[in-house]
PDB file of C-alpha atoms in Angstrom:
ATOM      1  CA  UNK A   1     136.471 112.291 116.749  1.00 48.00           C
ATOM      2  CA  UNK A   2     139.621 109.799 117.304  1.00 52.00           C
ATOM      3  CA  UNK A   3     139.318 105.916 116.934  1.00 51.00           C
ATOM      4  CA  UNK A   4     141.292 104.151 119.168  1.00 55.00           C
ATOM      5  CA  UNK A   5     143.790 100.815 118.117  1.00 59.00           C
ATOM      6  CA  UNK A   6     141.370  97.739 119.265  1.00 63.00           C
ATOM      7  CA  UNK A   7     137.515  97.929 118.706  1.00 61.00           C
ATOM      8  CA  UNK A   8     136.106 101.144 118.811  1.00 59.00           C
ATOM      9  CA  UNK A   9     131.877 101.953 118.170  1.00 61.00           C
ATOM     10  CA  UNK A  10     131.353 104.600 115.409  1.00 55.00           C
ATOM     11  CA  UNK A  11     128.196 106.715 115.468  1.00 59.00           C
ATOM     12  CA  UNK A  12     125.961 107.515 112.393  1.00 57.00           C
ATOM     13  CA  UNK A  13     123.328 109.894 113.540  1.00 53.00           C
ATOM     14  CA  UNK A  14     120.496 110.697 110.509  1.00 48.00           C
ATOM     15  CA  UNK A  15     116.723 111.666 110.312  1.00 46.00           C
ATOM     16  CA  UNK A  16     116.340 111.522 113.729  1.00 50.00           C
ATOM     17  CA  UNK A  17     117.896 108.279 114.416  1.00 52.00           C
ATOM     18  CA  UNK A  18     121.258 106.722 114.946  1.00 58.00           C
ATOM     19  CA  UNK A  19     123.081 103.668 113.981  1.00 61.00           C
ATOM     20  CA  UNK A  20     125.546 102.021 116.639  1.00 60.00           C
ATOM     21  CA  UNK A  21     128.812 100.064 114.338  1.00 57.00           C
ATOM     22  CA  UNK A  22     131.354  98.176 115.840  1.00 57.00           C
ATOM     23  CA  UNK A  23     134.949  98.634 113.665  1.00 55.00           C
ATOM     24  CA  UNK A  24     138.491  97.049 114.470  1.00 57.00           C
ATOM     25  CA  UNK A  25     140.945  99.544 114.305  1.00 58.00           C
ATOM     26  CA  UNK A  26     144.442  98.820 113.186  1.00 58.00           C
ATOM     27  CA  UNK A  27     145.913 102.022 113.019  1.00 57.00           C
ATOM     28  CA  UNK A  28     144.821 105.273 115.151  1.00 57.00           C
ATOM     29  CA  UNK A  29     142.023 107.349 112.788  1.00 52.00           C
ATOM     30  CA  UNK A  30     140.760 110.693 113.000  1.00 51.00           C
ATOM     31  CA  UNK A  31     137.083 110.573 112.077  1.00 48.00           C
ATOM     32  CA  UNK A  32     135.243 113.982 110.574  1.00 45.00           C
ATOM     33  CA  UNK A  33     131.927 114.035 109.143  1.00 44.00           C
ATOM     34  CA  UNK A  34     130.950 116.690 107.053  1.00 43.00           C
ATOM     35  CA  UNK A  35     127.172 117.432 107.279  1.00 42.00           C
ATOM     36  CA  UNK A  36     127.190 117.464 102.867  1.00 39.00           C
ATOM     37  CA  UNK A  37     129.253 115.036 102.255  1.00 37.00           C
ATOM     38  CA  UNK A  38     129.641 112.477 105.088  1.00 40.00           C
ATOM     39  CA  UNK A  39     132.716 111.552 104.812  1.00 39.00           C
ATOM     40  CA  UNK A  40     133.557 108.064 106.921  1.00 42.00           C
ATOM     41  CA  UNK A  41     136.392 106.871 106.287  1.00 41.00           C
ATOM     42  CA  UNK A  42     137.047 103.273 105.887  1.00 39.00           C
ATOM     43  CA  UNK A  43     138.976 102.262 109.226  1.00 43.00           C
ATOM     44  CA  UNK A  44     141.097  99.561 107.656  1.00 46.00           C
ATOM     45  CA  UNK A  45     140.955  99.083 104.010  1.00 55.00           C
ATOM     46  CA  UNK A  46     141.722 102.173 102.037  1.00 70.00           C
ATOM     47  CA  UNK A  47     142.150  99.741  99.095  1.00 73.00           C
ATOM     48  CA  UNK A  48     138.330  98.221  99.235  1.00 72.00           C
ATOM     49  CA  UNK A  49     137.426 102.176  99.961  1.00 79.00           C
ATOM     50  CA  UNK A  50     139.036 103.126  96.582  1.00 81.00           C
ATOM     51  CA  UNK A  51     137.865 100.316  94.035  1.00 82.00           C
ATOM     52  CA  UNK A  52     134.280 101.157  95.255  1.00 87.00           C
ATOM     53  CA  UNK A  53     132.667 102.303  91.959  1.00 90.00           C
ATOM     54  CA  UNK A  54     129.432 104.698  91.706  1.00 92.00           C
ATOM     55  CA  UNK A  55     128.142 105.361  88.722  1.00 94.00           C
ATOM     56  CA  UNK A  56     126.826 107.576  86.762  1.00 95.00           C
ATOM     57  CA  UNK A  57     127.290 110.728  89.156  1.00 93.00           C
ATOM     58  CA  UNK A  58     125.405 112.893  88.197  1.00 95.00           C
ATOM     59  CA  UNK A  59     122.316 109.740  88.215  1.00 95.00           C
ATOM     60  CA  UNK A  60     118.544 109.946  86.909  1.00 91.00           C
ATOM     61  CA  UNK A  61     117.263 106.702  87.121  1.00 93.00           C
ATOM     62  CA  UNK A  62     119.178 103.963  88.318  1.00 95.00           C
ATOM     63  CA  UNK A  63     122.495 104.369  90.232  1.00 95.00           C
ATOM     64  CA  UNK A  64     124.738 101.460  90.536  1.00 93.00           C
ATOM     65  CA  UNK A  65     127.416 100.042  92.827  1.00 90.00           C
ATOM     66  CA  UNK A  66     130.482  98.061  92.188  1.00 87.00           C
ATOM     67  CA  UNK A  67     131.577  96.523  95.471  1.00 82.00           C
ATOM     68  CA  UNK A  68     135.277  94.548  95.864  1.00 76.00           C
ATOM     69  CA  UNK A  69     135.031  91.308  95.903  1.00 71.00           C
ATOM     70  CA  UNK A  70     137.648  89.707  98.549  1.00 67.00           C
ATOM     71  CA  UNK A  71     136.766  86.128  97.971  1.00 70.00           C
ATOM     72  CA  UNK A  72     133.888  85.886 100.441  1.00 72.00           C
ATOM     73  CA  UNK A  73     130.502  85.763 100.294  1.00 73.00           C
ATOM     74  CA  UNK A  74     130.177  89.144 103.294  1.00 77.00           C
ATOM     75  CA  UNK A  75     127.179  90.809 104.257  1.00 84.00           C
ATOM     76  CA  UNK A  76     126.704  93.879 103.335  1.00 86.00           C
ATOM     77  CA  UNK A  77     124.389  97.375 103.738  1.00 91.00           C
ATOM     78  CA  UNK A  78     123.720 100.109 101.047  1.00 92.00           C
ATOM     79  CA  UNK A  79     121.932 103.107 102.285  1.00 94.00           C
ATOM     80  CA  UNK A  80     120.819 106.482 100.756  1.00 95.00           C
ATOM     81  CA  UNK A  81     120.066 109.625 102.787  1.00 94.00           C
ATOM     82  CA  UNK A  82     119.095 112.901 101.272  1.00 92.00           C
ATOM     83  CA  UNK A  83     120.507 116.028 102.435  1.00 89.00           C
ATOM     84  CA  UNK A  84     117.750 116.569 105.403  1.00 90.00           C
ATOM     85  CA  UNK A  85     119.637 113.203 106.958  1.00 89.00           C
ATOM     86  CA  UNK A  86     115.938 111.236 106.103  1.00 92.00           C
ATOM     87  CA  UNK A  87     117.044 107.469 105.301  1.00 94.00           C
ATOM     88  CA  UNK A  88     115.023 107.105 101.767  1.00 95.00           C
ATOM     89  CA  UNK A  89     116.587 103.604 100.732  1.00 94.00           C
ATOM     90  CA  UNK A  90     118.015 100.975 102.871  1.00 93.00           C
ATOM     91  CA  UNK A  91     119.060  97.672 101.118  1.00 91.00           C
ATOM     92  CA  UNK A  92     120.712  93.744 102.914  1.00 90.00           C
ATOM     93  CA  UNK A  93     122.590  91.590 100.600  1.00 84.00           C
ATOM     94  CA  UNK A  94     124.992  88.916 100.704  1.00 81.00           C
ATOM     95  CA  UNK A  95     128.034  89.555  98.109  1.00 72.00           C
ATOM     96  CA  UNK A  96     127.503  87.224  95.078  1.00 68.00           C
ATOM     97  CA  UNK A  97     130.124  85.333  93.976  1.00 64.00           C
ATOM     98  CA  UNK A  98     130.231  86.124  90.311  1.00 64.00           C
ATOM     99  CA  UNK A  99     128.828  89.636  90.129  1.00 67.00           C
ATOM    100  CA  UNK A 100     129.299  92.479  92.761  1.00 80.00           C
ATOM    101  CA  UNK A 101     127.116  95.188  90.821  1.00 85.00           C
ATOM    102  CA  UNK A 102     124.161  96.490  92.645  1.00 86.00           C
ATOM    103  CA  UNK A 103     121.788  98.767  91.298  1.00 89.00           C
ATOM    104  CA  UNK A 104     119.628 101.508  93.288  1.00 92.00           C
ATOM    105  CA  UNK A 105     116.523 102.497  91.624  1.00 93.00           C
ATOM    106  CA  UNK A 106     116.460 106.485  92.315  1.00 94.00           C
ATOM    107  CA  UNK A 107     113.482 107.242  90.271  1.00 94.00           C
ATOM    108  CA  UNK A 108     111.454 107.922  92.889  1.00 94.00           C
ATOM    109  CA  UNK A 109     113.474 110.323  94.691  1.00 95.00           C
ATOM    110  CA  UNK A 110     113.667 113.614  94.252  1.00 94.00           C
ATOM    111  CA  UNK A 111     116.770 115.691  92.783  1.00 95.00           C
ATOM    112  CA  UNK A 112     119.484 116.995  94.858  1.00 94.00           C
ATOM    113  CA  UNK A 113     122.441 115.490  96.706  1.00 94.00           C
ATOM    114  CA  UNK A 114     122.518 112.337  98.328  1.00 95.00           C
ATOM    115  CA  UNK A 115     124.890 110.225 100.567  1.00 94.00           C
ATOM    116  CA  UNK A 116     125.187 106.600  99.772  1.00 94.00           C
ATOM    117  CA  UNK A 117     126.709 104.332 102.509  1.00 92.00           C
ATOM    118  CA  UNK A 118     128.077 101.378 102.149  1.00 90.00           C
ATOM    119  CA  UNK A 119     128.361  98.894 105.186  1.00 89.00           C
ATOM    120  CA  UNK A 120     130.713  95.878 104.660  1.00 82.00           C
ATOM    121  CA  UNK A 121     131.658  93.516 108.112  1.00 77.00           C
ATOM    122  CA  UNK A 122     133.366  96.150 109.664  1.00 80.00           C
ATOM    123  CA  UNK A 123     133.970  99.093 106.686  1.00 83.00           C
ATOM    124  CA  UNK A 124     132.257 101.821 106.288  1.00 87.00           C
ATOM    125  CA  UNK A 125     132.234 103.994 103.384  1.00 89.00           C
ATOM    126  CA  UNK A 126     130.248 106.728 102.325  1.00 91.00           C
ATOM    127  CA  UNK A 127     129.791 108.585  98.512  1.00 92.00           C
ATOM    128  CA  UNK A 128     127.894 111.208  97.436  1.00 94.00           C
ATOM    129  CA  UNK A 129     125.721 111.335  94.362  1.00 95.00           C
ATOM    130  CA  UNK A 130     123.566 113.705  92.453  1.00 95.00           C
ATOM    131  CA  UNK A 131     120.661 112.948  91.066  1.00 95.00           C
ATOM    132  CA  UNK A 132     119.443 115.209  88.179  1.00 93.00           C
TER     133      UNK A 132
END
């Protein structure tokens, strides 16, 4: 799928339902999602994309974020699916201004791979995790 320069709508079909995003495209962007690992790339900060921590991979318990801080206070959207595209965690926040850690309590799930997405104003980024 190709992204066109201006504002484009990107997609997310899972579990039987689909998410509409609007993203500002600065540069043309070819968009492929592979059904394991999901990969969305961000459409317009490769550098927020890359300081995006998640940790530990391989996880038992507790799996936690570290989201870029860019000096204001953004909304954003972390969301787990497993591997049958089922939505299992779904989490709203406003970045904090002193700490941008955010921890997702995985106990509860069940192991195999995930996909955690990460929804900040108009970047997308997805990771995916193991839990053991």
């Amino acid at each position: 799928m190709g992204l066109s320069i201006g504002i484009d709508t990107l997609l997310v079909s899972y579990g039987g339902q689909t998410d509409k995003t609007e993203v500002t495209v600065t540069e043309p962007a070819d968009v492929a999602i592979d059904p394991i690992t999901a990969i969305i790339p961000s459409t317009n900060s490769s550098e927020w994309e890359s300081n995006i921590l998640v940790f530990p991979n391989p996880a038992t318990d507790i799996v936690t974020v570290t989201i870029p801080y860019d000096g204001i206070q953004t909304p954003f959207q972390i969301t787990l699916v497993n591997s049958f595209g089922e939505k299992v965690y779904d989490q709203l926040g406003t970045m904090p201004i002193s700490d941008n850690r955010f921890s997702v309590n995985t106990r509860s799930l069940a192991k195999g791979v995930y996909i955690l997405v990460l929804q900040s104003g108009n970047k997308v980024v997805a990771k995916k995790i193991i839990l053991n």
